[in-house]
Amino acid sequence: METVERQDPVVYGTHPGPLTAEQIDFYDKNGFLVLPAYFNADEVARYRDEALRAAVALAATERPEVVREPGGEIVRSVFAIHTLNETFGTLCRTPRLADAARQILGGDVAIHQSRINFKPGFHGKEFSWHSDFETWHVEDGMPRMRAVSCSVILSENNEFNGPLMLVPGSHRTYLTCVGKTPKDHYKLSLRKQEYGVPSDEALKELVDRGGLESFKGPAGSVLFFDCNTMHGSGSNISPFPRNNVFFVYNSVENALVEPFGGTEPRPEFIAHRNAEPLG
Amino acid sequence: METVERQDPVVYGTHPGPLTAEQIDFYDKNGFLVLPAYFNADEVARYRDEALRAAVALAATERPEVVREPGGEIVRSVFAIHTLNETFGTLCRTPRLADAARQILGGDVAIHQSRINFKPGFHGKEFSWHSDFETWHVEDGMPRMRAVSCSVILSENNEFNGPLMLVPGSHRTYLTCVGKTPKDHYKLSLRKQEYGVPSDEALKELVDRGGLESFKGPAGSVLFFDCNTMHGSGSNISPFPRNNVFFVYNSVENALVEPFGGTEPRPEFIAHRNAEPLG
């Protein structure tokens, strides 16, 4: 594993948007930003109901967008939800989210990936430490670090149900694991990440420098995090499910090319190669 | 699975000890009590160093008291540490711990079980929900609910490293799983509990009533919890190890008899059948 200092900006230009200068500064420094209760209770109840309804309907199909828990039939994620479902197609375009992404990335954006994540109560599995950019660069052909992930909490994330943990400041370092990725890796890695994860030593060094933060909050809370921020989550043995919607906004100036790892591109529903700029 | 209301007291009599009336009331109501930084930094540093020293020495042996992580050689626990190591033999007798146990249990106590637990950073496994009494009654022949567990934190327990979670008030309900325990179950269950665990529905009902609490605090913090309090812990993917010493104090009026599940008694190092009252 090789360690490289980040070459790209974190915040691009001065596009207008809903975030304050302090929030932008925090994001630039830490690689993430939490907006507690960004959507109100009524709004988020609608999204939660729709997410469950859509998941139940799609779970009955053999669609590849539906990913299940390791060793079980429980639905873990539904990908491309913004194309499959009108409510989430609208949500990813709402100015509170899309303009914040434009503000960070300095202009027009497209959706690189979207999904609903269900971490069930009692039996939610852990997800190892990783930065998304490593995969998106190597397997999807994303050229530069100019993408931001957005997670909207649909049910309370608390200390008991395996909340997302992030390493503040880790977005400034790129850990390369290029060349190790097996063919069709994505079929496994959507369930359980095993390749392209940092070594214990590399992770410890990042945490020694930046500490750890977890993304907790009531339903309606929103997290923006940089494509290179190191994150992971522990298991969930609590009775509380942890459900989130997840959108990745990519700059239109950062459109996908051939994968840098030399493998076949992943399917369109995981990495939208032909994404239109959001209107 | 059957649910039975607890028949035994939680706090027995009025034996003098270091706990205040408010602390005793809290314990009686919730089934646990946290004493933050009960030992000071110098004291706990000595215990931590000795625990690591003892574990390294014992890991090189084939002693049955040494239990390793599932699928690995990493030491997870060392049992009977109060008999194997003088420092911990002294610690379990220190009045701050032993008199608190006497105060709760109403008189003389003996050690039913002791161990050091190491939950390693990065790869610490989860431990399913369970109440200890179920096992101690069925597999060890502990007659009544008259035992208290004591956990001393050797390295900070925080929200990131899979702290012990407890269900307040769960000590008032006994969930029986009698008759399911396979022979030599202990060899597996010390690594990963799979039998004698509550159903998702039963656990959800307990949590709906009592909520969840986690045992977090700096090194030197102490937790007392009732033998029938439901507890478990998630995985630890953080770089921070989580190391504790664990003593189970049993009333001398609650000495072990033949196991109620009809199986052979577990080995002496897991359940001290011939324990002397602590002097």
Coordinates of C-alpha atoms in Angstrom, one line a residue:
Chain A
M1 CA 0.0 0.0 0.0
E2 CA 1.2 3.4 -0.9
T3 CA 0.3 6.8 0.7
V4 CA 0.0 9.9 -1.5
E5 CA -1.0 13.4 -0.4
R6 CA -4.2 14.6 -2.1
Q7 CA -3.6 16.7 -5.2
D8 CA -7.1 18.0 -5.9
P9 CA -9.0 20.7 -4.1
V10 CA -11.8 19.7 -1.6
V11 CA -14.0 22.7 -2.2
Y12 CA -14.1 24.0 -5.8
G13 CA -14.7 27.6 -6.6
T14 CA -17.4 29.8 -5.2
H15 CA -20.7 28.5 -6.6
P16 CA -23.6 29.8 -4.5
G17 CA -25.6 27.4 -2.3
P18 CA -27.3 26.8 1.1
L19 CA -24.1 26.2 3.1
T20 CA -22.6 29.0 5.3
A21 CA -18.9 30.0 5.0
E22 CA -18.3 28.2 8.3
Q23 CA -19.9 25.0 7.1
I24 CA -17.8 25.1 3.9
D25 CA -14.6 25.7 6.0
F26 CA -15.5 22.8 8.3
Y27 CA -16.1 20.5 5.3
D28 CA -12.8 21.6 3.7
K29 CA -10.8 20.9 6.8
N30 CA -12.5 17.7 8.0
G31 CA -13.8 16.1 4.8
F32 CA -17.4 15.9 6.1
L33 CA -20.3 18.0 7.4
V34 CA -23.3 17.0 9.5
L35 CA -26.5 19.0 9.2
P36 CA -28.8 17.8 12.1
A37 CA -32.5 17.5 11.3
Y38 CA -32.0 19.2 7.9
F39 CA -35.3 17.8 6.8
N40 CA -38.3 18.0 9.2
A41 CA -40.2 15.1 10.7
D42 CA -43.0 15.2 8.1
E43 CA -40.7 15.3 5.1
V44 CA -38.5 12.5 6.4
A45 CA -41.5 10.3 7.4
R46 CA -42.6 10.5 3.7
Y47 CA -39.2 9.4 2.5
R48 CA -39.0 6.6 5.0
D49 CA -42.4 5.2 4.1
E50 CA -41.6 5.5 0.4
A51 CA -38.2 3.8 0.9
L52 CA -39.8 0.8 2.7
R53 CA -42.5 0.6 0.1
A54 CA -40.1 0.7 -2.8
A55 CA -37.8 -1.9 -1.1
V56 CA -40.6 -4.3 -0.4
A57 CA -41.8 -4.0 -4.0
L58 CA -38.3 -4.5 -5.5
A59 CA -37.3 -7.3 -3.0
A60 CA -39.9 -9.5 -4.8
T61 CA -38.0 -9.1 -8.1
E62 CA -34.7 -10.5 -9.3
R63 CA -33.5 -7.0 -10.2
P64 CA -29.7 -6.6 -9.9
E65 CA -30.2 -3.3 -8.1
V66 CA -31.3 -5.2 -5.0
V67 CA -28.4 -6.3 -2.8
R68 CA -29.0 -8.7 0.1
E69 CA -27.2 -9.4 3.5
P70 CA -24.3 -11.9 3.4
G71 CA -25.8 -15.3 4.0
G72 CA -29.4 -14.1 3.9
E73 CA -32.3 -12.8 1.9
I74 CA -32.7 -9.6 3.9
V75 CA -32.4 -6.5 1.6
R76 CA -29.3 -4.5 2.5
S77 CA -29.4 -1.9 -0.3
V78 CA -31.3 -0.9 -3.4
F79 CA -29.1 0.9 -6.0
A80 CA -30.1 3.4 -8.6
I81 CA -33.1 4.4 -6.4
H82 CA -33.2 7.9 -8.0
T83 CA -34.0 6.3 -11.4
L84 CA -36.3 3.6 -10.0
N85 CA -38.4 5.8 -7.8
E86 CA -39.9 9.2 -8.5
T87 CA -39.8 10.4 -4.8
F88 CA -36.0 9.8 -4.7
G89 CA -35.6 11.2 -8.2
T90 CA -37.1 14.4 -6.8
L91 CA -35.2 14.3 -3.5
C92 CA -31.7 14.1 -5.2
R93 CA -32.6 17.3 -7.2
T94 CA -34.0 19.3 -4.2
P95 CA -31.9 22.5 -3.9
R96 CA -31.1 21.8 -0.2
L97 CA -29.0 18.8 -1.4
A98 CA -28.1 19.5 -5.1
D99 CA -27.1 23.1 -4.5
A100 CA -25.0 22.1 -1.6
A101 CA -23.2 19.6 -3.8
R102 CA -22.8 22.3 -6.6
Q103 CA -21.5 24.7 -3.9
I104 CA -18.8 22.2 -2.9
L105 CA -17.9 20.9 -6.4
G106 CA -18.0 24.3 -8.1
G107 CA -20.8 23.9 -10.7
D108 CA -23.1 21.4 -12.3
V109 CA -23.3 17.9 -10.9
A110 CA -24.7 14.5 -12.0
I111 CA -25.5 11.4 -9.9
H112 CA -22.6 8.9 -9.9
Q113 CA -24.4 6.4 -7.6
S114 CA -27.5 6.3 -5.5
R115 CA -29.0 3.8 -3.1
I116 CA -31.1 3.1 0.0
N117 CA -29.3 1.3 2.7
F118 CA -31.1 -0.8 5.3
K119 CA -29.0 -1.9 8.2
P120 CA -31.4 -4.2 10.0
G121 CA -31.8 -4.4 13.8
F122 CA -30.2 -7.4 15.6
H123 CA -28.2 -8.7 12.6
G124 CA -26.7 -5.7 10.8
K125 CA -23.2 -6.6 9.6
E126 CA -20.1 -4.4 9.9
F127 CA -18.6 -2.6 6.9
S128 CA -14.8 -2.3 6.9
W129 CA -12.9 1.0 6.6
H130 CA -12.6 2.3 3.1
S131 CA -12.5 5.5 1.0
D132 CA -14.9 5.5 -1.9
F133 CA -12.6 7.2 -4.3
E134 CA -10.2 4.3 -4.5
T135 CA -13.0 2.1 -5.9
W136 CA -14.5 4.8 -8.1
H137 CA -11.2 5.6 -9.6
V138 CA -9.9 2.0 -10.1
E139 CA -13.1 0.3 -11.0
D140 CA -15.3 3.0 -12.4
G141 CA -12.8 5.4 -14.1
M142 CA -13.6 8.5 -12.0
P143 CA -10.6 10.7 -12.9
R144 CA -10.2 13.1 -10.0
M145 CA -11.4 13.7 -6.4
R146 CA -14.3 15.9 -7.3
A147 CA -17.4 14.1 -5.9
V148 CA -19.4 14.4 -2.7
S149 CA -21.5 11.7 -1.0
C150 CA -24.7 12.7 0.7
S151 CA -26.5 10.5 3.3
V152 CA -30.0 11.3 4.6
I153 CA -31.0 9.5 7.8
L154 CA -34.4 7.9 7.5
S155 CA -34.4 6.4 11.0
E156 CA -32.4 7.6 14.0
N157 CA -28.7 6.8 13.9
N158 CA -27.4 6.4 17.4
E159 CA -24.5 5.0 19.3
F160 CA -26.2 1.6 19.5
N161 CA -27.1 0.8 15.9
G162 CA -23.7 0.9 14.2
P163 CA -23.6 4.5 12.9
L164 CA -21.2 5.5 10.2
M165 CA -17.7 6.4 11.6
L166 CA -15.5 8.8 9.8
V167 CA -11.8 9.8 10.2
P168 CA -11.6 13.6 10.2
G169 CA -8.9 14.9 7.8
S170 CA -8.4 11.5 6.1
H171 CA -9.6 13.0 2.8
R172 CA -6.2 14.7 2.5
T173 CA -4.4 11.4 2.1
Y174 CA -4.9 8.8 -0.7
L175 CA -4.1 5.2 0.1
T176 CA -3.6 3.3 -3.2
C177 CA -4.4 -0.4 -3.4
V178 CA -4.3 -0.4 -7.2
G179 CA -3.9 -3.8 -9.0
K180 CA -5.3 -6.1 -6.4
T181 CA -8.9 -5.9 -7.5
P182 CA -10.3 -9.2 -8.8
K183 CA -12.7 -9.5 -11.7
D184 CA -16.4 -8.9 -10.8
H185 CA -15.2 -7.7 -7.4
Y186 CA -18.3 -5.5 -7.1
K187 CA -20.6 -8.5 -6.7
L188 CA -18.8 -9.3 -3.4
S189 CA -17.8 -5.8 -2.3
L190 CA -21.4 -4.5 -2.2
R191 CA -22.0 -7.1 0.5
K192 CA -18.7 -7.1 2.3
Q193 CA -15.6 -5.1 1.5
E194 CA -12.5 -7.2 1.6
Y195 CA -10.2 -5.8 -1.2
G196 CA -9.1 -2.2 -1.4
V197 CA -9.2 -1.7 2.4
P198 CA -6.5 0.1 4.2
S199 CA -4.0 -1.8 6.4
D200 CA -4.4 -1.6 10.1
E201 CA -1.2 0.5 10.3
A202 CA -2.4 3.0 7.7
L203 CA -5.7 3.4 9.4
K204 CA -4.2 3.8 12.9
E205 CA -2.0 6.6 11.5
L206 CA -5.0 8.4 10.1
V207 CA -6.9 8.0 13.4
D208 CA -3.9 9.1 15.5
R209 CA -3.9 12.3 13.5
G210 CA -7.6 13.0 13.1
G211 CA -9.5 11.0 15.7
L212 CA -12.9 9.4 14.9
E213 CA -16.4 10.9 14.6
S214 CA -19.6 9.1 14.2
F215 CA -22.7 10.3 12.2
K216 CA -25.5 10.2 14.7
G217 CA -28.8 12.1 14.7
P218 CA -32.5 12.0 14.4
A219 CA -34.3 11.1 11.1
G220 CA -33.9 14.0 8.6
S221 CA -30.2 14.6 9.5
V222 CA -27.9 14.9 6.6
L223 CA -24.2 14.1 6.1
F224 CA -22.1 15.4 3.3
F225 CA -18.7 13.7 2.9
D226 CA -15.8 13.9 0.5
C227 CA -15.2 11.0 -1.9
N228 CA -11.8 10.3 -0.2
T229 CA -12.9 10.4 3.4
M230 CA -12.1 7.2 5.2
H231 CA -15.3 5.6 6.8
G232 CA -16.7 2.3 8.0
S233 CA -19.3 1.0 10.4
G234 CA -19.6 -1.6 13.2
S235 CA -22.2 -4.2 13.5
N236 CA -25.8 -3.5 14.7
I237 CA -27.0 -5.9 17.4
S238 CA -29.5 -3.4 18.8
P239 CA -33.2 -3.8 17.9
F240 CA -33.0 -0.4 16.1
P241 CA -32.7 -0.6 12.3
R242 CA -30.5 2.0 10.6
N243 CA -31.9 3.2 7.3
N244 CA -30.4 5.9 5.0
V245 CA -30.7 7.2 1.5
F246 CA -27.4 7.8 -0.2
F247 CA -26.6 10.0 -3.2
V248 CA -23.2 10.6 -4.8
Y249 CA -22.9 13.9 -6.6
N250 CA -20.1 14.0 -9.2
S251 CA -18.9 17.2 -11.0
V252 CA -19.9 17.2 -14.7
E253 CA -16.2 18.1 -15.3
N254 CA -15.2 14.8 -13.7
A255 CA -17.1 12.4 -16.0
L256 CA -16.1 8.8 -16.0
V257 CA -13.5 7.4 -18.4
E258 CA -12.1 3.9 -18.7
P259 CA -11.4 2.2 -15.3
F260 CA -7.9 3.0 -14.1
G261 CA -7.5 -0.6 -12.8
G262 CA -7.9 -2.0 -16.3
T263 CA -11.0 -4.0 -15.5
E264 CA -14.4 -3.9 -17.2
P265 CA -16.5 -1.0 -16.0
R266 CA -19.0 -1.9 -13.3
P267 CA -22.7 -2.0 -14.3
E268 CA -24.6 1.3 -15.0
F269 CA -26.8 0.9 -11.9
I270 CA -23.7 1.0 -9.6
A271 CA -21.8 3.7 -11.5
H272 CA -23.8 5.8 -13.9
R273 CA -21.4 6.3 -16.9
N274 CA -24.1 8.2 -18.9
A275 CA -25.5 10.4 -16.2
E276 CA -27.2 13.6 -17.3
P277 CA -26.4 16.8 -15.3
L278 CA -29.2 17.3 -12.8
G279 CA -31.7 20.0 -13.9
Chain B
M1 CA -38.7 -19.4 25.0
E2 CA -40.5 -18.7 28.2
T3 CA -40.7 -15.5 30.2
V4 CA -40.8 -15.5 34.0
E5 CA -40.8 -12.6 36.4
R6 CA -37.8 -12.6 38.7
Q7 CA -38.5 -14.2 42.1
D8 CA -35.3 -13.3 43.9
P9 CA -34.3 -9.9 45.4
V10 CA -31.7 -7.8 43.6
V11 CA -30.2 -6.2 46.7
Y12 CA -30.0 -8.5 49.8
G13 CA -30.1 -7.1 53.3
T14 CA -28.2 -4.2 54.6
H15 CA -24.5 -5.2 54.7
P16 CA -22.2 -2.2 55.1
G17 CA -20.1 -1.2 52.1
P18 CA -18.8 1.7 49.9
L19 CA -21.9 2.3 47.9
T20 CA -24.3 5.1 48.8
A21 CA -28.0 4.6 49.3
E22 CA -28.7 6.3 46.0
Q23 CA -26.2 4.0 44.2
I24 CA -27.8 0.9 45.7
D25 CA -31.3 2.2 44.7
F26 CA -30.1 2.8 41.1
Y27 CA -28.6 -0.7 41.0
D28 CA -31.8 -2.2 42.4
K29 CA -34.0 -0.5 39.8
N30 CA -31.7 -0.8 36.7
G31 CA -29.7 -3.9 37.3
F32 CA -26.4 -2.2 36.9
L33 CA -24.3 0.7 38.3
V34 CA -21.4 2.6 36.7
L35 CA -18.7 4.2 38.9
P36 CA -16.6 6.5 36.6
A37 CA -12.8 6.5 37.3
Y38 CA -13.3 4.4 40.5
F39 CA -9.6 3.6 40.3
N40 CA -7.1 6.4 39.6
A41 CA -4.8 6.5 36.6
D42 CA -1.8 5.1 38.5
E43 CA -3.7 2.2 39.9
V44 CA -5.2 1.3 36.6
A45 CA -2.0 1.6 34.7
R46 CA -0.5 -1.0 37.0
Y47 CA -3.4 -3.4 36.4
R48 CA -3.3 -2.8 32.6
D49 CA 0.5 -3.5 32.4
E50 CA 0.1 -6.6 34.6
A51 CA -2.9 -7.9 32.5
L52 CA -0.9 -7.5 29.3
R53 CA 2.2 -9.1 30.8
A54 CA 0.1 -12.1 32.1
A55 CA -1.7 -12.5 28.8
V56 CA 1.6 -12.6 26.8
A57 CA 3.1 -15.1 29.2
L58 CA 0.0 -17.3 29.2
A59 CA -0.6 -17.0 25.4
A60 CA 2.6 -19.0 24.9
T61 CA 1.1 -21.9 26.8
E62 CA -1.6 -24.4 25.9
R63 CA -3.5 -23.7 29.1
P64 CA -7.3 -24.1 28.8
E65 CA -7.8 -20.8 30.6
V66 CA -6.6 -18.9 27.4
V67 CA -9.5 -18.4 24.9
R68 CA -8.7 -17.1 21.4
E69 CA -10.7 -15.1 18.8
P70 CA -12.9 -17.1 16.4
G71 CA -10.8 -18.1 13.4
G72 CA -7.6 -16.7 14.9
E73 CA -4.9 -17.0 17.5
I74 CA -5.5 -13.6 19.1
V75 CA -6.2 -13.9 22.8
R76 CA -9.7 -12.9 23.7
S77 CA -9.9 -13.9 27.3
V78 CA -7.8 -15.4 30.1
F79 CA -10.0 -17.1 32.7
A80 CA -9.4 -17.7 36.4
I81 CA -7.0 -14.8 36.4
H82 CA -7.5 -14.2 40.1
T83 CA -6.0 -17.7 40.8
L84 CA -3.2 -17.4 38.1
N85 CA -2.0 -14.0 38.9
E86 CA -1.3 -12.4 42.3
T87 CA -2.1 -8.8 41.2
F88 CA -5.6 -9.8 40.2
G89 CA -6.0 -12.1 43.2
T90 CA -5.4 -9.0 45.3
L91 CA -7.6 -6.8 43.2
C92 CA -10.7 -9.0 43.5
R93 CA -10.3 -8.8 47.3
T94 CA -9.9 -5.0 47.5
P95 CA -12.7 -3.6 49.7
R96 CA -13.8 -1.1 47.0
L97 CA -14.9 -4.1 45.0
A98 CA -15.5 -7.0 47.4
D99 CA -17.3 -4.9 50.0
A100 CA -19.5 -3.4 47.3
A101 CA -20.4 -7.0 46.3
R102 CA -21.0 -8.0 49.9
Q103 CA -23.2 -4.9 50.2
I104 CA -25.3 -5.9 47.2
L105 CA -25.5 -9.6 48.0
G106 CA -25.9 -9.3 51.8
G107 CA -22.8 -11.0 53.2
D108 CA -19.8 -13.2 52.4
V109 CA -18.9 -13.7 48.7
A110 CA -16.8 -16.1 46.7
I111 CA -15.5 -15.7 43.1
H112 CA -17.7 -17.7 40.7
Q113 CA -15.7 -16.7 37.6
S114 CA -12.9 -14.3 36.7
R115 CA -11.2 -13.2 33.5
I116 CA -9.4 -10.6 31.6
N117 CA -11.1 -9.7 28.3
F118 CA -9.2 -8.3 25.3
K119 CA -11.3 -6.9 22.5
P120 CA -8.7 -6.1 19.9
G121 CA -8.7 -3.0 17.7
F122 CA -9.8 -3.5 14.1
H123 CA -11.1 -7.0 14.4
G124 CA -13.0 -7.3 17.7
K125 CA -16.0 -9.6 17.2
E126 CA -19.5 -8.8 18.4
F127 CA -21.0 -10.8 21.4
S128 CA -24.7 -11.5 21.2
W129 CA -27.3 -10.5 23.8
H130 CA -27.4 -12.8 26.8
S131 CA -28.0 -12.8 30.5
D132 CA -25.3 -14.7 32.4
F133 CA -27.6 -16.3 35.0
E134 CA -29.3 -18.5 32.3
T135 CA -25.9 -20.1 31.6
W136 CA -24.7 -20.2 35.2
H137 CA -28.0 -21.8 36.3
V138 CA -28.3 -24.4 33.5
E139 CA -24.7 -25.2 32.9
D140 CA -23.1 -24.5 36.3
G141 CA -25.8 -25.2 38.8
M142 CA -26.1 -21.8 40.4
P143 CA -29.3 -22.0 42.3
R144 CA -30.6 -18.4 42.7
M145 CA -30.1 -14.9 41.3
R146 CA -27.6 -13.8 44.0
A147 CA -24.5 -12.9 42.1
V148 CA -23.0 -9.7 40.8
S149 CA -20.6 -9.1 37.9
C150 CA -17.9 -6.5 38.2
S151 CA -16.0 -5.1 35.2
V152 CA -13.0 -2.9 35.6
I153 CA -12.0 -0.9 32.5
L154 CA -8.3 -1.2 31.7
S155 CA -8.4 0.9 28.5
E156 CA -10.9 3.6 27.6
N157 CA -14.3 2.2 26.5
N158 CA -15.9 4.6 24.1
E159 CA -18.6 4.7 21.4
F160 CA -16.2 3.5 18.8
N161 CA -14.7 0.3 20.3
G162 CA -17.8 -1.8 20.9
P163 CA -18.6 -1.0 24.5
L164 CA -20.8 -3.3 26.6
M165 CA -24.5 -2.5 26.1
L166 CA -27.0 -3.2 28.8
V167 CA -30.8 -3.2 28.9
P168 CA -31.9 -1.3 32.1
G169 CA -34.5 -3.2 34.1
S170 CA -34.0 -6.5 32.2
H171 CA -32.8 -8.1 35.4
R172 CA -36.4 -8.3 36.5
T173 CA -37.4 -10.8 33.8
Y174 CA -36.0 -14.3 33.3
L175 CA -36.0 -15.7 29.7
T176 CA -35.6 -19.5 29.9
C177 CA -33.9 -21.3 27.1
V178 CA -33.5 -24.6 29.1
G179 CA -33.0 -27.8 27.3
K180 CA -31.3 -26.5 24.1
T181 CA -27.7 -26.6 25.4
P182 CA -25.5 -29.0 23.5
K183 CA -22.8 -31.0 25.2
D184 CA -19.5 -29.1 25.7
H185 CA -21.3 -26.0 24.7
Y186 CA -18.9 -23.9 26.7
K187 CA -16.0 -24.5 24.3
L188 CA -17.9 -22.7 21.6
S189 CA -19.9 -20.2 23.7
L190 CA -16.7 -18.6 25.2
R191 CA -15.9 -17.6 21.7
K192 CA -19.3 -16.8 20.2
Q193 CA -22.6 -17.2 21.9
E194 CA -25.2 -18.9 19.8
Y195 CA -27.3 -21.0 22.1
G196 CA -29.2 -19.6 25.1
V197 CA -29.7 -16.2 23.5
P198 CA -33.0 -14.4 23.6
S199 CA -35.3 -14.2 20.5
D200 CA -35.4 -10.9 18.6
E201 CA -38.9 -10.4 19.8
A202 CA -38.1 -11.0 23.5
L203 CA -35.2 -8.6 23.3
K204 CA -37.2 -5.9 21.5
E205 CA -39.8 -6.1 24.3
L206 CA -37.1 -5.6 27.0
V207 CA -35.6 -2.7 25.1
D208 CA -39.0 -1.1 24.4
R209 CA -39.5 -1.1 28.2
G210 CA -36.1 -0.1 29.4
G211 CA -34.1 1.3 26.5
L212 CA -30.4 0.7 26.1
E213 CA -27.3 2.0 28.0
S214 CA -23.6 1.5 27.1
F215 CA -20.7 1.2 29.6
K216 CA -18.3 3.9 28.5
G217 CA -15.6 5.6 30.5
P218 CA -11.9 6.2 31.1
A219 CA -9.6 3.4 32.3
G220 CA -10.3 2.8 36.0
S221 CA -14.1 3.0 35.6
V222 CA -16.1 0.2 37.1
L223 CA -19.4 -1.5 36.3
F224 CA -21.4 -3.7 38.6
F225 CA -24.2 -5.6 37.0
D226 CA -26.7 -8.2 38.1
C227 CA -26.3 -11.8 37.0
N228 CA -29.7 -11.5 35.1
T229 CA -29.1 -8.2 33.3
M230 CA -29.3 -8.6 29.5
H231 CA -26.1 -7.4 27.8
G232 CA -24.1 -7.7 24.6
S233 CA -21.6 -5.8 22.5
G234 CA -21.1 -4.9 18.9
S235 CA -18.0 -5.4 16.8
N236 CA -14.9 -3.2 17.2
I237 CA -13.5 -2.0 13.9
S238 CA -11.8 1.0 15.5
P239 CA -8.1 1.0 16.2
F240 CA -8.8 1.2 19.9
P241 CA -8.5 -2.1 21.9
R242 CA -11.0 -2.6 24.7
N243 CA -9.6 -4.4 27.7
N244 CA -11.4 -5.2 30.9
V245 CA -11.0 -7.3 34.0
F246 CA -14.1 -9.2 35.0
F247 CA -15.0 -10.7 38.4
V248 CA -18.2 -12.5 39.3
Y249 CA -19.0 -12.4 43.0
N250 CA -21.4 -15.0 44.2
S251 CA -23.1 -15.2 47.6
V252 CA -21.7 -18.0 49.8
E253 CA -25.3 -18.9 50.5
N254 CA -25.7 -19.5 46.7
A255 CA -23.1 -22.2 46.3
L256 CA -23.2 -24.3 43.1
V257 CA -25.1 -27.6 43.0
E258 CA -25.5 -30.0 40.1
P259 CA -26.2 -28.2 36.8
F260 CA -30.0 -27.6 36.3
G261 CA -29.7 -28.5 32.6
G262 CA -28.6 -32.0 33.4
T263 CA -25.2 -31.7 31.7
E264 CA -21.7 -32.3 33.1
P265 CA -20.5 -29.3 35.1
R266 CA -18.2 -26.9 33.2
P267 CA -14.5 -27.0 34.2
E268 CA -13.4 -25.4 37.5
F269 CA -11.6 -22.5 35.7
I270 CA -14.9 -21.3 34.2
A271 CA -17.1 -21.9 37.2
H272 CA -15.3 -22.3 40.5
R273 CA -17.3 -25.0 42.3
N274 CA -15.0 -25.1 45.3
A275 CA -14.5 -21.4 45.7
E276 CA -13.5 -20.3 49.2
P277 CA -15.2 -17.2 50.7
L278 CA -13.0 -14.2 50.1
G279 CA -11.1 -13.1 53.2

